[in-house]
CSV table of C-alpha atoms and ligand atoms in Angstrom, one decimal:
chain,number,residue,atom,x,y,z
A,3,MET,CA,-43.1,-21.9,-12.2
A,4,ASN,CA,-44.5,-18.0,-11.2
A,5,MET,CA,-43.4,-15.7,-13.8
A,6,THR,CA,-41.7,-12.3,-11.9
A,7,LYS,CA,-44.4,-10.1,-13.0
A,8,GLN,CA,-43.5,-6.2,-13.8
A,9,GLU,CA,-46.3,-4.9,-12.4
A,10,VAL,CA,-46.7,-5.1,-8.3
A,11,ASP,CA,-48.5,-3.3,-5.4
A,12,TYR,CA,-45.4,-3.4,-3.4
A,13,LEU,CA,-41.6,-3.6,-4.2
A,14,ILE,CA,-39.2,-4.7,-1.0
A,15,LEU,CA,-35.7,-3.3,-1.6
A,16,GLY,CA,-33.4,-5.7,0.7
A,17,GLN,CA,-34.5,-9.1,2.7
A,18,GLY,CA,-32.2,-8.7,5.5
A,19,LEU,CA,-34.6,-9.1,8.6
A,20,ALA,CA,-36.4,-6.2,7.8
A,21,GLY,CA,-37.4,-7.4,4.2
A,22,THR,CA,-37.7,-10.9,5.4
A,23,LEU,CA,-40.1,-9.8,8.2
A,24,LEU,CA,-42.2,-7.7,6.2
A,25,SER,CA,-42.4,-9.7,3.6
A,26,TYR,CA,-43.5,-12.4,5.5
A,27,ARG,CA,-46.3,-10.0,6.8
A,28,MET,CA,-47.3,-9.3,2.9
A,29,LEU,CA,-47.3,-12.6,2.3
A,30,ARG,CA,-49.8,-13.9,5.2
A,31,ALA,CA,-51.9,-10.8,4.2
A,32,GLY,CA,-52.6,-12.0,0.7
A,33,LEU,CA,-50.2,-8.6,-0.7
A,34,ASP,CA,-48.7,-8.7,-4.0
A,35,HIS,CA,-45.1,-7.7,-3.6
A,36,ARG,CA,-41.6,-8.3,-4.8
A,37,VAL,CA,-38.0,-8.6,-3.3
A,38,ILE,CA,-34.9,-7.1,-4.5
A,39,ASP,CA,-31.8,-8.3,-2.9
A,40,ARG,CA,-27.9,-7.6,-4.2
A,41,GLY,CA,-27.1,-10.9,-2.0
A,42,HIS,CA,-26.4,-10.3,1.5
A,43,GLN,CA,-22.8,-9.2,1.2
A,44,LEU,CA,-22.0,-7.6,4.2
A,45,ALA,CA,-25.4,-7.7,5.0
A,46,SER,CA,-25.8,-6.7,9.4
A,47,SER,CA,-28.2,-9.6,9.4
A,48,ASN,CA,-25.7,-12.1,8.0
A,49,VAL,CA,-23.4,-11.3,10.7
A,50,ALA,CA,-25.3,-10.9,14.0
A,51,ALA,CA,-25.4,-12.9,16.6
A,52,GLY,CA,-29.3,-12.3,17.2
A,53,ILE,CA,-29.7,-12.2,20.6
A,54,VAL,CA,-32.7,-10.7,22.1
A,55,ASN,CA,-31.3,-9.2,25.9
A,56,PRO,CA,-34.0,-7.5,28.0
A,57,VAL,CA,-31.4,-6.0,29.8
A,58,THR,CA,-28.5,-4.2,28.2
A,59,GLY,CA,-25.3,-2.0,28.5
A,60,ARG,CA,-22.8,-1.5,31.3
A,61,ARG,CA,-25.5,0.2,33.5
A,62,PHE,CA,-28.2,-2.9,32.8
A,63,VAL,CA,-30.6,-0.6,31.2
A,64,LYS,CA,-33.7,-2.5,30.3
A,65,THR,CA,-34.5,-2.5,26.3
A,66,TRP,CA,-37.0,-0.1,25.2
A,67,LYS,CA,-40.5,-1.2,25.2
A,68,ILE,CA,-39.2,-4.9,25.8
A,69,GLU,CA,-42.8,-6.5,27.4
A,70,GLY,CA,-44.3,-6.1,23.9
A,71,LEU,CA,-41.2,-6.6,21.9
A,72,LEU,CA,-40.8,-10.3,23.7
A,73,ASN,CA,-44.7,-10.9,23.1
A,74,SER,CA,-44.1,-10.4,19.1
A,75,LEU,CA,-41.1,-12.8,18.9
A,76,SER,CA,-44.0,-15.5,18.0
A,77,VAL,CA,-43.3,-14.4,14.2
A,78,TYR,CA,-39.8,-16.4,14.5
A,79,GLU,CA,-42.1,-19.4,15.6
A,80,GLU,CA,-44.5,-19.1,12.1
A,81,LEU,CA,-41.6,-18.4,10.1
A,82,ALA,CA,-40.0,-21.2,11.5
A,83,ARG,CA,-43.0,-23.8,10.8
A,84,LEU,CA,-43.0,-22.3,7.1
A,85,LEU,CA,-39.7,-22.8,6.2
A,86,ASP,CA,-39.1,-26.1,8.5
A,87,VAL,CA,-36.0,-24.7,10.2
A,88,LYS,CA,-34.8,-24.2,13.8
A,89,LEU,CA,-35.0,-20.1,14.4
A,90,LEU,CA,-35.2,-19.8,18.1
A,91,ASN,CA,-33.3,-20.7,21.1
A,92,GLU,CA,-33.9,-19.9,25.0
A,93,ILE,CA,-30.7,-18.8,26.5
A,94,THR,CA,-29.7,-17.2,29.7
A,95,VAL,CA,-27.1,-14.5,29.1
A,96,TYR,CA,-24.2,-14.3,32.1
A,97,ARG,CA,-23.1,-10.4,32.3
A,98,ASP,CA,-19.7,-10.1,33.8
A,99,LEU,CA,-20.2,-8.7,37.7
A,100,SER,CA,-16.8,-9.0,39.0
A,101,GLU,CA,-16.2,-5.5,39.5
A,102,VAL,CA,-17.9,-4.4,42.9
A,103,SER,CA,-19.6,-1.5,40.8
A,104,ALA,CA,-21.2,-3.9,38.2
A,105,LEU,CA,-22.4,-6.4,41.3
A,106,ASN,CA,-23.9,-3.1,43.0
A,107,GLN,CA,-25.8,-2.4,39.8
A,108,TRP,CA,-26.8,-5.7,39.4
A,109,ASP,CA,-28.5,-5.9,42.7
A,110,MET,CA,-30.2,-2.5,42.7
A,111,ARG,CA,-31.9,-2.9,39.3
A,112,ARG,CA,-33.1,-6.2,40.9
A,113,SER,CA,-34.9,-4.7,43.8
A,114,ASP,CA,-36.8,-3.2,41.3
A,115,ASP,CA,-40.3,-4.7,40.2
A,116,ALA,CA,-40.0,-3.5,37.0
A,117,TYR,CA,-36.0,-5.2,36.5
A,118,SER,CA,-36.7,-8.1,38.6
A,119,PRO,CA,-38.3,-10.2,35.6
A,120,TYR,CA,-35.4,-9.9,34.0
A,121,MET,CA,-32.3,-10.5,35.8
A,122,ASP,CA,-31.5,-13.7,38.6
A,123,LYS,CA,-29.5,-13.6,41.1
A,124,PRO,CA,-25.6,-13.4,41.1
A,125,GLN,CA,-24.0,-16.4,40.6
A,126,MET,CA,-20.6,-17.6,41.3
A,127,ASP,CA,-19.7,-21.1,40.7
A,128,LEU,CA,-20.6,-21.3,36.7
A,129,LYS,CA,-17.8,-23.6,35.3
A,130,LEU,CA,-17.7,-24.0,31.7
A,131,ALA,CA,-15.2,-24.9,28.7
A,132,VAL,CA,-14.4,-21.3,28.6
A,133,LYS,CA,-12.9,-18.9,31.0
A,134,VAL,CA,-16.1,-17.3,33.0
A,135,PRO,CA,-16.1,-14.3,35.6
A,136,GLU,CA,-16.2,-14.9,39.0
A,137,ILE,CA,-19.7,-13.4,39.3
A,138,VAL,CA,-22.3,-13.7,36.8
A,139,GLY,CA,-25.6,-11.7,36.6
A,140,PRO,CA,-28.0,-14.2,35.0
A,141,THR,CA,-30.1,-12.6,32.4
A,142,LEU,CA,-33.6,-13.9,32.0
A,143,GLN,CA,-35.9,-14.2,29.2
A,144,ALA,CA,-33.6,-14.0,26.8
A,145,VAL,CA,-33.3,-15.5,23.0
A,146,GLN,CA,-31.5,-16.3,20.0
A,147,VAL,CA,-32.8,-16.5,16.7
A,148,ASN,CA,-30.7,-17.8,13.6
A,149,LEU,CA,-30.8,-14.9,11.7
A,150,ARG,CA,-28.7,-16.5,8.8
A,151,GLU,CA,-30.6,-19.4,8.6
A,152,LEU,CA,-33.7,-17.5,8.4
A,153,ILE,CA,-32.6,-14.9,5.9
A,154,SER,CA,-30.9,-18.1,3.9
A,155,SER,CA,-34.1,-20.0,4.2
A,156,TYR,CA,-36.8,-17.3,3.1
A,157,ARG,CA,-34.2,-15.9,0.4
A,158,ALA,CA,-35.1,-19.8,-1.2
A,159,PHE,CA,-38.6,-19.9,-0.1
A,160,LEU,CA,-39.0,-16.4,-2.4
A,161,VAL,CA,-37.2,-18.1,-5.3
A,162,LYS,CA,-39.0,-20.7,-5.2
A,163,LYS,CA,-42.0,-18.4,-5.6
A,164,GLY,CA,-40.5,-16.3,-8.6
A,165,TRP,CA,-40.3,-13.2,-5.8
A,166,LEU,CA,-37.3,-12.7,-5.4
A,167,ILE,CA,-35.2,-10.1,-8.0
A,168,ALA,CA,-31.1,-10.8,-7.6
A,169,SER,CA,-30.0,-7.3,-8.4
A,170,ASP,CA,-28.3,-4.2,-6.7
A,171,VAL,CA,-30.7,-1.3,-6.7
A,172,ASN,CA,-30.9,2.3,-5.8
A,173,ILE,CA,-33.9,4.1,-4.2
A,174,ASP,CA,-32.6,7.4,-5.7
A,175,ASP,CA,-33.3,5.9,-9.5
A,176,ALA,CA,-37.0,5.7,-8.4
A,177,GLU,CA,-38.8,7.7,-10.9
A,178,ARG,CA,-42.3,9.2,-10.3
A,179,ILE,CA,-45.1,7.6,-12.4
A,180,ASN,CA,-49.2,8.0,-12.5
A,181,GLU,CA,-50.0,5.7,-9.6
A,182,GLY,CA,-46.3,4.9,-8.3
A,183,TRP,CA,-43.0,4.6,-8.9
A,184,ARG,CA,-40.6,2.7,-11.5
A,185,LEU,CA,-38.0,0.7,-10.3
A,186,GLY,CA,-35.5,-2.0,-11.7
A,187,GLY,CA,-37.6,-3.0,-14.0
A,188,PHE,CA,-40.5,-2.9,-12.0
A,189,THR,CA,-43.7,-0.6,-11.2
A,190,ALA,CA,-45.1,-0.2,-7.6
A,191,ARG,CA,-47.6,1.5,-6.4
A,192,ASN,CA,-45.4,1.6,-2.6
A,193,ILE,CA,-41.8,1.0,-2.8
A,194,ILE,CA,-40.3,-0.1,1.2
A,195,ASP,CA,-36.4,0.5,1.7
A,196,CYS,CA,-35.2,-2.4,4.2
A,197,THR,CA,-31.7,-1.9,2.8
A,198,GLY,CA,-30.3,-1.7,6.2
A,199,ALA,CA,-27.1,0.7,6.9
A,200,ALA,CA,-26.7,1.0,2.8
A,201,ALA,CA,-29.8,4.0,3.1
A,202,ARG,CA,-28.0,5.7,4.7
A,203,LEU,CA,-25.8,6.8,1.8
A,204,SER,CA,-29.0,7.7,-0.4
A,205,THR,CA,-30.0,10.9,-1.3
A,206,THR,CA,-33.6,10.2,-0.3
A,207,TRP,CA,-32.9,9.0,2.9
A,208,GLY,CA,-29.8,10.7,3.7
A,209,LYS,CA,-30.8,13.2,5.9
A,210,LEU,CA,-31.8,11.1,8.4
A,211,PRO,CA,-29.9,10.7,11.8
A,212,TRP,CA,-27.8,7.6,10.9
A,213,ARG,CA,-25.0,6.7,12.7
A,214,GLY,CA,-23.8,3.4,11.3
A,215,THR,CA,-21.2,1.3,13.4
A,216,LYS,CA,-19.4,-1.2,12.0
A,217,GLY,CA,-19.2,-4.5,14.2
A,218,GLU,CA,-16.5,-7.6,13.2
A,219,VAL,CA,-16.9,-11.1,14.6
A,220,PHE,CA,-15.5,-14.5,14.8
A,221,ARG,CA,-17.3,-17.8,14.0
A,222,PHE,CA,-16.1,-21.1,14.6
A,223,SER,CA,-16.8,-24.8,15.9
A,224,LEU,CA,-16.8,-25.2,19.9
A,225,GLY,CA,-18.6,-28.4,20.3
A,226,GLU,CA,-17.9,-27.8,24.5
A,227,MET,CA,-20.0,-24.4,24.3
A,228,PRO,CA,-23.3,-25.5,26.0
A,229,ARG,CA,-26.4,-24.3,23.6
A,230,ASN,CA,-28.5,-22.6,25.9
A,231,MET,CA,-26.1,-19.9,27.2
A,232,ALA,CA,-24.2,-16.7,26.1
A,233,ILE,CA,-21.5,-15.0,28.0
A,234,LYS,CA,-20.8,-11.5,28.1
A,235,MET,CA,-17.4,-10.2,29.2
A,236,SER,CA,-16.3,-6.9,26.9
A,237,TYR,CA,-17.6,-9.0,23.9
A,238,PHE,CA,-20.2,-11.6,23.6
A,239,ILE,CA,-19.7,-15.6,23.4
A,240,CYS,CA,-22.6,-17.3,22.3
A,241,PRO,CA,-24.2,-20.0,20.3
A,242,VAL,CA,-24.9,-20.0,16.9
A,243,GLY,CA,-26.3,-22.1,13.8
A,244,LEU,CA,-27.5,-25.4,14.2
A,245,LYS,CA,-24.4,-27.7,15.4
A,246,ASP,CA,-21.7,-27.0,17.4
A,247,GLU,CA,-20.9,-23.0,16.0
A,248,VAL,CA,-19.9,-20.3,17.8
A,249,TRP,CA,-20.3,-16.3,17.5
A,250,LEU,CA,-17.5,-14.0,19.3
A,251,GLY,CA,-18.1,-10.4,19.1
A,252,ALA,CA,-18.8,-7.7,18.5
A,253,THR,CA,-16.6,-4.4,18.1
A,254,ASN,CA,-18.1,-1.4,17.8
A,255,GLN,CA,-16.4,1.3,15.4
A,256,ASP,CA,-18.1,4.7,14.3
A,257,HIS,CA,-15.3,5.4,12.4
A,258,PHE,CA,-14.0,3.1,9.8
A,259,VAL,CA,-12.4,3.1,6.5
A,260,HIS,CA,-13.8,0.0,4.9
A,261,GLU,CA,-16.8,-2.4,5.7
A,262,THR,CA,-14.7,-5.5,5.3
A,263,PRO,CA,-12.5,-7.1,8.3
A,264,SER,CA,-9.7,-5.2,9.1
A,265,GLN,CA,-6.5,-6.0,11.2
A,266,GLU,CA,-7.5,-3.7,14.2
A,267,GLY,CA,-11.0,-5.7,14.6
A,268,LYS,CA,-9.0,-9.2,14.3
A,269,LYS,CA,-6.8,-8.2,17.1
A,270,ARG,CA,-9.4,-6.8,19.3
A,271,LEU,CA,-11.6,-10.1,19.2
A,272,GLU,CA,-8.2,-12.4,19.5
A,273,GLU,CA,-8.0,-10.6,22.7
A,274,GLN,CA,-11.5,-11.3,23.7
A,275,ALA,CA,-11.0,-15.1,22.7
A,276,ALA,CA,-7.6,-15.3,25.0
A,277,ALA,CA,-9.9,-13.6,27.8
A,278,PHE,CA,-12.0,-16.7,27.4
A,279,GLU,CA,-9.1,-18.8,27.2
A,280,ILE,CA,-10.0,-20.4,23.8
A,281,SER,CA,-7.8,-20.5,21.0
A,282,ILE,CA,-9.6,-20.2,17.7
A,283,PRO,CA,-9.2,-23.0,14.7
A,284,LYS,CA,-7.7,-21.8,11.6
A,285,ASN,CA,-10.9,-22.2,9.4
A,286,HIS,CA,-12.8,-19.4,11.8
A,287,GLU,CA,-15.0,-17.0,10.0
A,288,HIS,CA,-14.0,-13.5,10.6
A,289,ALA,CA,-16.9,-11.2,9.3
A,290,SER,CA,-18.1,-7.8,9.0
A,291,ALA,CA,-20.7,-5.5,8.9
A,292,VAL,CA,-22.2,-2.0,9.2
A,293,ARG,CA,-25.0,-2.0,11.9
A,294,PRO,CA,-27.6,0.3,10.6
A,295,THR,CA,-27.7,2.5,14.1
A,296,VAL,CA,-29.3,5.6,14.4
A,297,LYS,CA,-28.4,8.7,16.6
A,298,ASP,CA,-31.6,8.9,18.4
A,299,ARG,CA,-31.4,5.4,19.0
A,300,ARG,CA,-35.1,4.5,17.6
A,301,PRO,CA,-35.6,2.7,14.1
A,302,LEU,CA,-36.8,4.7,11.4
A,303,VAL,CA,-40.2,3.8,10.3
A,304,GLY,CA,-42.5,5.6,7.7
A,305,GLU,CA,-43.5,7.1,4.6
A,306,HIS,CA,-41.2,10.1,2.8
A,307,PRO,CA,-42.9,13.7,3.4
A,308,ASP,CA,-42.3,14.7,0.0
A,309,ARG,CA,-41.8,11.6,-2.3
A,310,LEU,CA,-45.3,9.6,-1.0
A,311,GLY,CA,-45.4,5.9,-1.8
A,312,LEU,CA,-41.4,5.7,-0.6
A,313,TRP,CA,-41.3,3.7,2.5
A,314,ILE,CA,-38.6,2.7,5.0
A,315,CYS,CA,-38.2,-0.2,7.4
A,316,ASN,CA,-35.0,0.4,8.7
A,317,GLY,CA,-32.7,1.9,11.7
A,318,PHE,CA,-32.9,-1.6,14.0
A,319,GLY,CA,-29.6,-0.6,15.3
A,320,THR,CA,-27.9,-3.6,17.5
A,321,LYS,CA,-31.4,-4.5,18.6
A,322,GLY,CA,-33.4,-5.7,15.2
A,323,THR,CA,-33.8,-9.1,16.4
A,324,SER,CA,-36.4,-7.7,18.7
A,325,LEU,CA,-37.3,-4.5,17.2
A,326,GLY,CA,-37.9,-6.2,13.5
A,327,PRO,CA,-41.1,-7.9,14.4
A,328,PHE,CA,-42.6,-4.8,16.2
A,329,CYS,CA,-41.7,-2.4,13.7
A,330,THR,CA,-42.6,-4.6,10.2
A,331,GLU,CA,-46.0,-4.8,12.1
A,332,SER,CA,-46.7,-1.1,12.9
A,333,LEU,CA,-45.4,-0.2,8.8
A,334,LEU,CA,-48.5,-2.6,7.5
A,335,ASP,CA,-51.0,-1.1,9.5
A,336,LYS,CA,-49.5,2.4,8.5
A,337,ILE,CA,-49.9,1.3,4.9
A,338,LEU,CA,-53.1,-0.6,5.2
A,339,HIS,CA,-55.5,1.1,7.9
A,340,ASN,CA,-53.6,4.2,8.3
A,341,ARG,CA,-53.2,3.4,11.9
A,342,PRO,CA,-50.7,6.2,13.3
A,343,LEU,CA,-47.2,4.8,14.0
A,344,ASP,CA,-46.0,4.8,17.4
A,345,SER,CA,-44.3,8.7,17.4
A,346,GLU,CA,-40.6,7.4,18.3
A,347,ILE,CA,-40.0,5.3,15.2
A,348,ASP,CA,-41.8,7.7,12.8
A,349,ILE,CA,-39.4,9.4,10.4
A,350,ALA,CA,-41.8,12.7,10.3
A,351,ASN,CA,-40.0,15.0,11.5
A,352,ARG,CA,-36.6,13.3,11.8
A,353,PHE,CA,-35.0,14.7,8.8
A,354,THR,CA,-32.3,17.0,9.7
A,355,ALA,CA,-31.4,20.3,7.2
B,30,FAD,C1,-21.6,-7.3,14.5
B,30,FAD,C2,-23.2,-7.5,14.8
B,30,FAD,C3,-23.6,-7.8,15.6
B,30,FAD,C4,-25.2,-8.2,16.1
B,30,FAD,N1,-25.7,-8.3,16.8
B,30,FAD,C5,-26.9,-8.5,17.0
B,30,FAD,C6,-27.9,-9.2,18.1
B,30,FAD,O1,-27.2,-10.1,18.8
B,30,FAD,N2,-29.0,-8.5,18.1
B,30,FAD,C7,-29.8,-8.3,17.5
B,30,FAD,O2,-30.8,-7.8,17.9
B,30,FAD,N3,-29.0,-7.5,16.7
B,30,FAD,C8,-27.6,-7.6,16.5
B,30,FAD,N4,-27.0,-6.8,15.5
B,30,FAD,C9,-28.0,-5.8,14.7
B,30,FAD,C10,-28.8,-6.6,13.4
B,30,FAD,O3,-27.9,-7.1,12.6
B,30,FAD,C11,-29.3,-5.7,12.8
B,30,FAD,O4,-30.4,-4.4,13.5
B,30,FAD,C12,-30.5,-6.2,11.9
B,30,FAD,O5,-30.2,-7.3,11.3
B,30,FAD,C13,-30.6,-5.1,10.8
B,30,FAD,O6,-31.5,-6.0,9.7
B,30,FAD,P1,-31.9,-5.0,8.1
B,30,FAD,O7,-32.6,-6.2,7.5
B,30,FAD,O8,-32.2,-3.7,8.6
B,30,FAD,O9,-30.1,-4.8,7.6
B,30,FAD,P2,-29.4,-5.7,6.7
B,30,FAD,O10,-29.2,-6.8,7.5
B,30,FAD,O11,-28.2,-5.1,6.4
B,30,FAD,O12,-29.8,-6.2,5.6
B,30,FAD,C14,-30.1,-5.3,4.3
B,30,FAD,C15,-30.2,-6.1,3.1
B,30,FAD,O13,-30.6,-5.5,2.0
B,30,FAD,C16,-29.8,-5.6,0.9
B,30,FAD,N5,-29.2,-4.3,0.0
B,30,FAD,C17,-28.7,-3.4,0.6
B,30,FAD,N6,-28.2,-2.5,-0.5
B,30,FAD,C18,-28.9,-2.8,-1.4
B,30,FAD,C19,-29.2,-2.4,-2.4
B,30,FAD,N7,-28.6,-1.3,-3.1
B,30,FAD,N8,-29.8,-3.3,-4.1
B,30,FAD,C20,-30.3,-4.6,-3.4
B,30,FAD,N9,-30.1,-4.7,-1.7
B,30,FAD,C21,-29.2,-4.3,-1.5
B,30,FAD,C22,-28.5,-6.8,1.4
B,30,FAD,O14,-28.1,-7.4,0.5
B,30,FAD,C23,-29.0,-7.3,2.6
B,30,FAD,O15,-29.7,-8.3,2.6
B,30,FAD,C24,-25.8,-6.8,15.3
B,30,FAD,C25,-25.3,-5.9,13.8
B,30,FAD,C26,-23.8,-6.4,13.7
B,30,FAD,C27,-23.2,-5.8,12.5
């Protein structure tokens, strides 16, 4: 068994989606690193459906950089092979077009060449075990990534290598030493913060333009739900996991008292279940997490301007599954080859006073 070294080149804090993808890229590049994670409690990646949807929102707007992001999803296939698990599912996302304004908006977007590869003809006859809106718009090229499976399998992989340290760590405690930083029993040239929404509470990163929105979901078995489609009314119903599990969610709260599941969230999810005409089994899971959302809706990637050697790869918001591969690749290119970051994701000049 490998013994955990106390001196490393790179120390990654957090092993949600960001920490997992970054660690995998470092592994592939042969870089010496360790990952510290407190165990995924309330981690966004553990709660998310993992949907990559090329057109989102009420106005069916194309996801930022979607063409490039879709190409970079192949990293999940590599990880699936490494971990010997199924991670990627191609799905069709059906959007509710029963309101005339939604139908008109769909038709208007579809007539645009930039949108037509992602949006199919409205459909009227979709019959399923759950109630489906009368008219639906099928979104093309959507996928669902089993994030829970990914982070738990990759954690086991790191544990086996002796590279995962199960501990709670605070970037504000990082102490400057000659060649880098000391933190959590390690000395590292570079520390990369991938702690998701938790980072917004630190002094080091607290002045970045965080929002932090809480989401609550139900997960339960629903054998009759096809595995290749998701339906969106107010919330989604989507297959997740490896067997007959589905995911219903998610709520979206900017203001919340605690990060754990609430009665208010439960009520809203039950209302949505009623709209889908499904009864929720007693043994369902009710989960919640705070999404690492950002006011300007762009990821937060780069090096701290005053504390050189402290980096962040975060702020994936509601779109971690599609943004994660691009952001982790960009960060590694910056660290290793000093390749400039896309100015929209770079944290330089995004700290508030
Ligand atoms: C309800 C909900 C639904 C979502 N649905 C989707 C979706 O369908 N598609 C999509 O693309 N995105 C979705 N998202 C967003 C997505 O989950 C995130 O963008 C992404 O998972 C964030 O990953 P992350 O690694 O940055 O953060 P996280 O997943 O939160 O990971 C942070 C990690 O850091 C660790 N950590 C935190 N603090 C510490 C500490 N002090 N010490 C040690 N370890 C620490 C945690 O244990 C955790 O493992 C959803 C989010 C929510 C909440």
